[in-house]
Short mmCIF file of C-alpha atoms and ligand atoms in Angstrom, two decimals:
data_model
loop_
_atom_site.label_atom_id
_atom_site.label_comp_id
_atom_site.label_asym_id
_atom_site.label_seq_id
_atom_site.Cartn_x
_atom_site.Cartn_y
_atom_site.Cartn_z
CA MET A 1 21.38 8.96 -7.19
CA THR A 2 18.94 8.68 -4.30
CA VAL A 3 17.15 5.36 -3.99
CA VAL A 4 13.84 5.55 -2.20
CA LEU A 5 13.19 2.22 -0.57
CA PRO A 6 9.67 1.68 0.76
CA VAL A 7 9.01 -1.00 3.38
CA ALA A 8 5.41 -2.28 3.46
CA SER A 9 3.34 -5.17 4.73
CA GLY A 10 -0.18 -6.36 4.54
CA LYS A 11 -0.53 -6.92 8.25
CA GLY A 12 0.82 -4.89 11.23
CA GLY A 13 3.34 -6.14 13.75
CA VAL A 14 5.32 -8.22 11.27
CA GLY A 15 8.58 -6.29 11.66
CA LYS A 16 8.56 -3.34 9.21
CA SER A 17 10.01 -0.89 11.72
CA ILE A 18 12.47 -3.45 13.04
CA LEU A 19 13.68 -4.19 9.47
CA SER A 20 13.77 -0.47 8.53
CA ALA A 21 15.85 0.56 11.56
CA ASN A 22 18.30 -2.33 11.39
CA LEU A 23 18.65 -2.10 7.63
CA GLY A 24 19.36 1.61 7.96
CA VAL A 25 22.11 0.85 10.45
CA ALA A 26 23.57 -1.90 8.24
CA LEU A 27 23.59 0.26 5.09
CA ALA A 28 25.23 3.12 7.02
CA GLN A 29 27.86 0.73 8.35
CA ALA A 30 28.48 -0.33 4.75
CA GLY A 31 29.42 3.24 3.91
CA LYS A 32 26.08 4.48 2.52
CA THR A 33 24.34 7.65 3.58
CA VAL A 34 20.88 6.68 4.77
CA VAL A 35 17.73 8.51 5.74
CA LEU A 36 15.09 6.57 7.74
CA ALA A 37 11.71 8.21 7.30
CA ASP A 38 8.80 7.28 9.62
CA LEU A 39 5.78 7.30 7.35
CA ASP A 40 3.54 5.16 9.54
CA LEU A 41 1.11 8.07 9.87
CA GLY A 42 -1.08 7.57 12.92
CA GLY A 43 1.23 4.89 14.28
CA SER A 44 4.68 6.42 14.26
CA ASN A 45 7.10 4.55 16.54
CA LEU A 46 10.33 4.30 14.56
CA HIS A 47 12.03 6.75 16.97
CA THR A 48 11.47 4.24 19.74
CA VAL A 49 13.09 1.43 17.78
CA LEU A 50 16.05 3.71 17.05
CA GLY A 51 16.24 4.92 20.66
CA LEU A 52 15.72 8.60 19.78
CA ARG A 53 13.79 11.12 21.81
CA ASN A 54 10.43 12.12 20.48
CA LYS A 55 10.99 15.89 20.47
CA HIS A 56 11.65 16.97 16.87
CA SER A 57 9.26 18.20 14.18
CA GLY A 58 8.29 15.43 11.82
CA VAL A 59 6.20 14.51 8.76
CA GLY A 60 3.08 15.66 10.66
CA HIS A 61 4.53 19.18 10.65
CA TYR A 62 5.29 18.94 6.94
CA ILE A 63 1.76 17.83 6.13
CA THR A 64 0.23 20.67 8.07
CA LYS A 65 2.79 23.05 6.49
CA ASP A 66 4.33 23.88 9.85
CA ALA A 67 7.58 22.70 8.25
CA ASP A 68 8.51 23.90 4.74
CA SER A 69 10.60 21.06 3.55
CA ILE A 70 11.33 17.39 4.19
CA GLU A 71 15.03 18.15 4.36
CA SER A 72 14.46 20.53 7.30
CA LEU A 73 13.17 17.55 9.29
CA LEU A 74 16.39 15.55 9.24
CA VAL A 75 17.65 14.52 12.68
CA GLU A 76 21.13 13.13 13.36
CA THR A 77 21.64 9.75 14.99
CA GLU A 78 24.56 8.16 16.79
CA LEU A 79 25.83 6.92 13.43
CA SER A 80 27.38 9.69 11.32
CA ARG A 81 25.86 8.52 8.05
CA LEU A 82 22.40 7.67 9.38
CA PHE A 83 19.65 10.32 9.53
CA PHE A 84 16.10 10.14 10.72
CA ILE A 85 12.83 11.87 9.73
CA PRO A 86 10.23 11.61 12.53
CA GLY A 87 6.66 10.72 11.76
CA ASP A 88 3.57 12.41 13.10
CA ALA A 89 3.70 11.25 16.74
CA LEU A 90 3.97 14.85 17.98
CA LEU A 91 1.38 16.29 15.59
CA PRO A 92 -1.07 13.51 14.79
CA GLY A 93 -4.44 13.57 13.14
CA THR A 94 -2.73 13.96 9.74
CA ALA A 95 -3.45 10.48 8.41
CA ASN A 96 -5.44 12.31 5.71
CA LEU A 97 -2.60 13.46 3.45
CA PRO A 98 -3.71 15.87 0.72
CA PHE A 99 -2.78 14.74 -2.80
CA PHE A 100 -0.52 17.66 -3.79
CA ARG A 101 1.30 17.53 -0.50
CA LYS A 102 1.95 13.80 -1.00
CA GLN A 103 3.20 14.38 -4.57
CA ARG A 104 5.58 17.03 -3.35
CA MET A 105 6.70 14.89 -0.45
CA ILE A 106 7.53 11.99 -2.75
CA LYS A 107 9.53 14.35 -4.95
CA GLU A 108 11.46 15.84 -2.01
CA LEU A 109 12.16 12.37 -0.52
CA GLY A 110 13.71 11.39 -3.80
CA GLU A 111 15.90 14.48 -3.83
CA LEU A 112 17.42 14.06 -0.38
CA PRO A 113 21.21 13.97 -0.36
CA ALA A 114 21.39 10.31 0.51
CA ASP A 115 22.16 6.94 -1.09
CA PHE A 116 19.04 5.28 0.46
CA VAL A 117 15.84 6.83 1.81
CA ILE A 118 14.03 4.06 3.64
CA LEU A 119 10.28 4.60 4.07
CA ASP A 120 8.86 2.78 7.11
CA LEU A 121 5.22 2.62 5.98
CA GLY A 122 1.97 1.96 7.84
CA SER A 123 0.30 -1.44 7.62
CA GLY A 124 -2.42 -2.21 5.13
CA SER A 125 -3.48 -1.08 1.68
CA SER A 126 -4.55 2.48 1.96
CA TYR A 127 -3.91 4.49 -1.20
CA ASN A 128 -1.35 6.69 0.54
CA THR A 129 0.66 3.73 1.64
CA ILE A 130 0.42 2.17 -1.80
CA ASP A 131 1.48 5.37 -3.57
CA PHE A 132 4.58 5.50 -1.37
CA PHE A 133 5.21 1.83 -2.10
CA LEU A 134 5.06 2.42 -5.88
CA THR A 135 7.92 4.96 -5.70
CA ASN A 136 10.28 2.05 -6.27
CA SER A 137 9.34 -0.88 -8.52
CA GLY A 138 11.39 -3.06 -6.17
CA GLY A 139 9.89 -2.01 -2.81
CA LEU A 140 10.24 -4.30 0.19
CA MET A 141 7.36 -6.41 1.47
CA VAL A 142 7.75 -7.81 5.00
CA CYS A 143 5.84 -11.06 5.62
CA THR A 144 5.95 -13.59 8.41
CA PHE A 145 5.25 -17.26 8.12
CA GLU A 146 1.69 -17.12 9.33
CA PRO A 147 -0.99 -17.89 6.70
CA THR A 148 -2.81 -14.65 7.48
CA SER A 149 0.37 -12.63 6.95
CA ILE A 150 0.89 -14.32 3.59
CA LEU A 151 -2.70 -13.69 2.49
CA ASN A 152 -2.52 -10.08 3.63
CA ALA A 153 0.76 -9.58 1.71
CA TYR A 154 -0.96 -11.11 -1.34
CA SER A 155 -3.91 -8.71 -1.03
CA PHE A 156 -1.49 -5.78 -0.65
CA LEU A 157 0.38 -6.74 -3.77
CA LYS A 158 -2.84 -7.16 -5.75
CA THR A 159 -4.16 -3.72 -4.70
CA ALA A 160 -0.76 -2.19 -5.44
CA LEU A 161 -0.60 -3.80 -8.88
CA LEU A 162 -4.09 -2.66 -9.79
CA ARG A 163 -3.33 0.89 -8.69
CA LEU A 164 -0.05 0.80 -10.62
CA LEU A 165 -1.81 -0.25 -13.80
CA TYR A 166 -4.69 2.16 -13.33
CA ARG A 167 -2.32 5.02 -12.81
CA SER A 168 -0.38 3.99 -15.91
CA PHE A 169 -3.14 5.65 -17.97
CA PRO A 170 -4.53 9.18 -17.81
CA ALA A 171 -7.67 10.12 -15.90
CA LYS A 172 -10.96 9.29 -17.62
CA SER A 173 -9.29 7.07 -20.20
CA GLU A 174 -11.05 3.97 -21.52
CA GLU A 175 -8.08 1.91 -20.34
CA ARG A 176 -8.83 2.89 -16.76
CA SER A 177 -12.37 1.67 -17.06
CA VAL A 178 -11.24 -1.69 -18.35
CA ILE A 179 -8.67 -2.05 -15.54
CA GLU A 180 -11.23 -1.00 -12.90
CA ALA A 181 -13.75 -3.57 -14.16
CA PHE A 182 -11.04 -6.23 -14.18
CA GLY A 183 -10.18 -5.32 -10.58
CA ASN A 184 -13.77 -6.15 -9.48
CA GLU A 185 -13.56 -9.64 -10.90
CA LYS A 186 -12.53 -12.54 -8.70
CA LEU A 187 -9.21 -14.17 -9.61
CA GLU A 188 -8.63 -16.44 -6.67
CA GLY A 189 -9.66 -20.02 -7.25
CA THR A 190 -10.27 -19.34 -10.95
CA GLU A 191 -8.15 -19.80 -14.12
CA LYS A 192 -8.15 -16.04 -14.56
CA SER A 193 -5.10 -13.89 -13.84
CA PHE A 194 -3.58 -10.53 -14.64
CA ARG A 195 -2.29 -12.14 -17.85
CA ASP A 196 -5.85 -11.77 -19.13
CA LEU A 197 -5.76 -8.02 -18.78
CA ALA A 198 -3.58 -7.17 -21.84
CA PRO A 199 -5.76 -9.02 -24.36
CA ARG A 200 -8.76 -7.04 -23.13
CA LEU A 201 -6.94 -3.79 -23.69
CA GLN A 202 -5.94 -4.97 -27.16
CA GLU A 203 -9.40 -3.96 -28.23
CA ILE A 204 -8.67 -0.39 -27.28
CA SER A 205 -5.13 -0.28 -28.68
CA PRO A 206 -2.12 -2.61 -29.10
CA GLU A 207 -0.02 0.02 -27.35
CA ALA A 208 -2.17 -0.07 -24.25
CA ALA A 209 -1.89 -3.82 -24.11
CA ALA A 210 1.88 -3.71 -24.53
CA HIS A 211 2.15 -0.98 -21.88
CA VAL A 212 0.27 -3.04 -19.35
CA GLU A 213 2.46 -6.08 -20.06
CA LYS A 214 5.54 -3.92 -19.64
CA GLN A 215 4.37 -2.39 -16.35
CA ILE A 216 3.49 -5.77 -14.90
CA GLU A 217 6.89 -7.12 -15.86
CA ALA A 218 8.72 -4.10 -14.41
CA PHE A 219 6.89 -4.38 -11.07
CA SER A 220 9.14 -6.51 -8.93
CA PRO A 221 8.51 -6.16 -5.21
CA ARG A 222 11.05 -7.91 -3.04
CA VAL A 223 10.07 -9.99 -0.06
CA VAL A 224 11.73 -10.20 3.37
CA LEU A 225 10.47 -13.11 5.40
CA ASN A 226 10.60 -12.37 9.11
CA MET A 227 10.37 -14.42 12.31
CA GLY A 228 11.47 -17.70 10.76
CA ARG A 229 11.78 -20.52 13.25
CA SER A 230 12.91 -23.40 11.11
CA ALA A 231 13.94 -24.20 7.51
CA ALA A 232 10.59 -25.96 7.07
CA ASP A 233 8.96 -22.56 7.38
CA LEU A 234 10.40 -21.56 4.03
CA GLN A 235 7.91 -23.78 2.29
CA LEU A 236 5.09 -21.66 3.72
CA GLY A 237 6.93 -18.54 2.68
CA ALA A 238 7.08 -19.79 -0.87
CA ARG A 239 3.30 -19.79 -1.00
CA LEU A 240 3.29 -16.03 -1.53
CA ARG A 241 5.39 -16.52 -4.66
CA THR A 242 3.04 -19.22 -6.01
CA ILE A 243 -0.17 -17.31 -5.53
CA SER A 244 1.42 -14.10 -6.81
CA ARG A 245 2.64 -15.91 -9.91
CA ASN A 246 -0.60 -17.69 -10.59
CA ASN A 247 -3.00 -14.82 -9.98
CA LEU A 248 -1.05 -11.63 -10.42
CA ALA A 249 1.54 -12.74 -13.07
CA LEU A 250 4.22 -11.29 -10.71
CA GLU A 251 7.59 -12.86 -10.12
CA LEU A 252 8.60 -12.11 -6.56
CA GLU A 253 12.17 -11.98 -5.41
CA TYR A 254 12.92 -13.07 -1.88
CA ILE A 255 15.89 -11.02 -0.68
CA GLY A 256 16.12 -12.12 2.91
CA VAL A 257 14.90 -14.24 5.71
CA LEU A 258 15.29 -13.10 9.31
CA PRO A 259 15.15 -15.51 12.22
CA TYR A 260 12.80 -15.20 15.17
CA GLU A 261 14.98 -14.26 18.12
CA GLU A 262 13.57 -13.27 21.46
CA GLU A 263 16.41 -10.80 21.86
CA VAL A 264 14.92 -8.77 19.02
CA SER A 265 11.90 -7.90 21.21
CA ARG A 266 14.26 -6.95 23.97
CA SER A 267 16.10 -4.63 21.56
CA VAL A 268 12.81 -2.66 21.25
CA VAL A 269 12.43 -2.39 25.02
CA GLU A 270 16.04 -1.31 25.35
CA ARG A 271 15.58 1.08 22.43
CA ARG A 272 18.71 -0.01 20.59
CA PRO A 273 18.73 -1.61 17.10
CA GLU A 274 19.71 -5.25 17.28
CA VAL A 275 22.42 -4.84 14.65
CA LEU A 276 24.20 -2.48 17.14
CA ARG A 277 23.22 -4.34 20.22
CA ARG A 278 24.10 -7.85 19.16
CA PRO A 279 26.28 -7.56 16.03
CA GLU A 280 27.29 -11.17 16.14
CA SER A 281 23.78 -12.50 16.12
CA ARG A 282 22.18 -14.49 13.30
CA PHE A 283 19.60 -11.77 13.01
CA ALA A 284 22.30 -9.10 12.46
CA PHE A 285 24.12 -11.31 9.99
CA ASN A 286 20.98 -11.75 7.91
CA ILE A 287 20.24 -8.08 7.99
CA HIS A 288 23.69 -7.42 6.56
CA GLU A 289 22.91 -9.90 3.84
CA VAL A 290 19.78 -7.93 2.85
CA ALA A 291 21.81 -4.71 2.89
CA ARG A 292 24.46 -6.32 0.65
CA ARG A 293 21.79 -7.44 -1.88
CA LEU A 294 20.18 -3.98 -1.91
CA ILE A 295 23.53 -2.27 -2.55
CA ALA A 296 24.09 -4.68 -5.46
CA ALA A 297 20.61 -4.00 -6.92
CA PRO A 298 18.85 -0.90 -5.59
CA VAL A 299 16.29 -0.82 -8.46
CA PRO A 300 16.34 2.90 -8.90
CA ASN A 301 13.79 3.23 -11.68
CA PRO A 302 10.34 4.25 -10.41
CA PRO A 303 7.42 3.59 -12.70
CA VAL A 304 5.86 6.68 -14.38
CA LEU A 305 2.42 7.21 -12.96
CA TYR A 306 -0.43 9.59 -13.77
CA PRO A 307 -2.35 10.99 -10.87
CA ASP A 308 -5.66 9.33 -10.11
CA ASN A 309 -8.57 11.82 -10.15
CA GLU A 310 -7.16 12.94 -6.77
CA ASP A 311 -5.50 15.91 -8.52
CA LEU A 312 -8.95 17.10 -9.65
CA LYS A 313 -10.55 16.27 -6.33
CA ALA A 314 -7.77 18.17 -4.50
CA LEU A 315 -8.23 21.13 -6.77
CA SER A 316 -12.02 21.14 -6.23
CA GLU A 317 -11.33 21.15 -2.45
CA GLU A 318 -9.17 24.19 -2.98
CA LEU A 319 -12.14 25.86 -4.44
CA GLY A 320 -13.86 25.43 -1.09
N1 LIG B 401 12.84 -11.27 14.01
C1 LIG B 401 12.15 -11.06 15.10
N2 LIG B 401 12.30 -11.87 16.18
C2 LIG B 401 11.59 -11.67 17.30
N3 LIG B 401 10.65 -10.65 17.45
C3 LIG B 401 10.46 -9.86 16.42
C4 LIG B 401 11.19 -10.02 15.18
N4 LIG B 401 10.74 -9.05 14.35
C5 LIG B 401 9.80 -8.33 14.99
N5 LIG B 401 9.63 -8.84 16.25
C6 LIG B 401 8.66 -8.32 17.25
O1 LIG B 401 7.53 -7.85 16.57
C7 LIG B 401 7.23 -6.54 17.09
C8 LIG B 401 6.64 -5.71 15.98
O2 LIG B 401 7.59 -5.35 15.07
P1 LIG B 401 7.50 -3.94 14.28
O3 LIG B 401 8.77 -3.87 13.50
O4 LIG B 401 7.16 -2.83 15.22
O5 LIG B 401 6.26 -4.28 13.35
P2 LIG B 401 5.57 -3.29 12.26
O6 LIG B 401 6.39 -2.12 12.09
O7 LIG B 401 5.47 -4.16 11.03
O8 LIG B 401 4.21 -3.02 12.80
C9 LIG B 401 8.59 -6.01 17.65
O9 LIG B 401 8.33 -5.06 18.66
C10 LIG B 401 9.26 -7.24 18.14
O10 LIG B 401 8.85 -7.51 19.50
MG1 LIG B 402 5.99 -0.11 12.38
#
């Protein structure tokens, strides 16, 4: 069983690539076969964090069809169980990923012969990023302790939840219109929340209402707080849980907190993952804790999603 594990964040520079690389090493050290895929299209730099040379074909070549399969992109690393899929640093300009290519890519990533396929995603809430994030109902959200990082993480989760619910119903359905209208209403600072969505769908059908409730309940992103400086910071980190619970009806799980350590920045300059460079550090210890929790609960069931109208749009583009 291959577990695809997306790593996302609302804001850039919060440590997605650092977490992805070090988690990949920790999971491999724990005996798992791991693929690290650089999906930060337009900003690929995971090879740097891993200390690999930027010379292999990557996802950019797959998108342009210069490479036939995702599996053909696998690159070995210094760890026998850790493999790497480069991004689009060598062949950029592919941030616009056609819908059918993306669907096929998601399928192929899930079929790689590995225990974990970690997706190091780009920052922000573009639909491509969100669709990769939704491949696992328990995807990882990286967030730091700055208020803007927390608010951006909240916005990301809200956009992801709306898209998840929207794509839970077929194109042109009445349910989609209701969900879209709901998405345009303001929740923050009001009594309203995603709990109000199911009753509105009840008017269409009890099944639709029940389905929405089920999908919200099954959506359980897991948060890794990064760059913690003191225990008092955790209070701020908990804010993401409170606003997500109040407005989105989501129960977030926190599966790790990583300390701010200056040496981590140095590991990027030295191009060697911190878990290998300083295995005795607090940072490395906490990464291994996250790995241990993921092995115990990989959340392998992706939600079933209909395409947006992108399938139709893509087909119309094929018509020229
Ligand atoms: N725990 C940490 N302690 C110290 N610095 C960190 C830590 N995590 C990340 N950084 C710094 O933040 C920078 C950005 O991290 P990166 O993983 O590239 O972010 P992202 O992929 O989210 O854009 C790193 O180059 C590193 O200097
Ligand atoms: Mg990154």
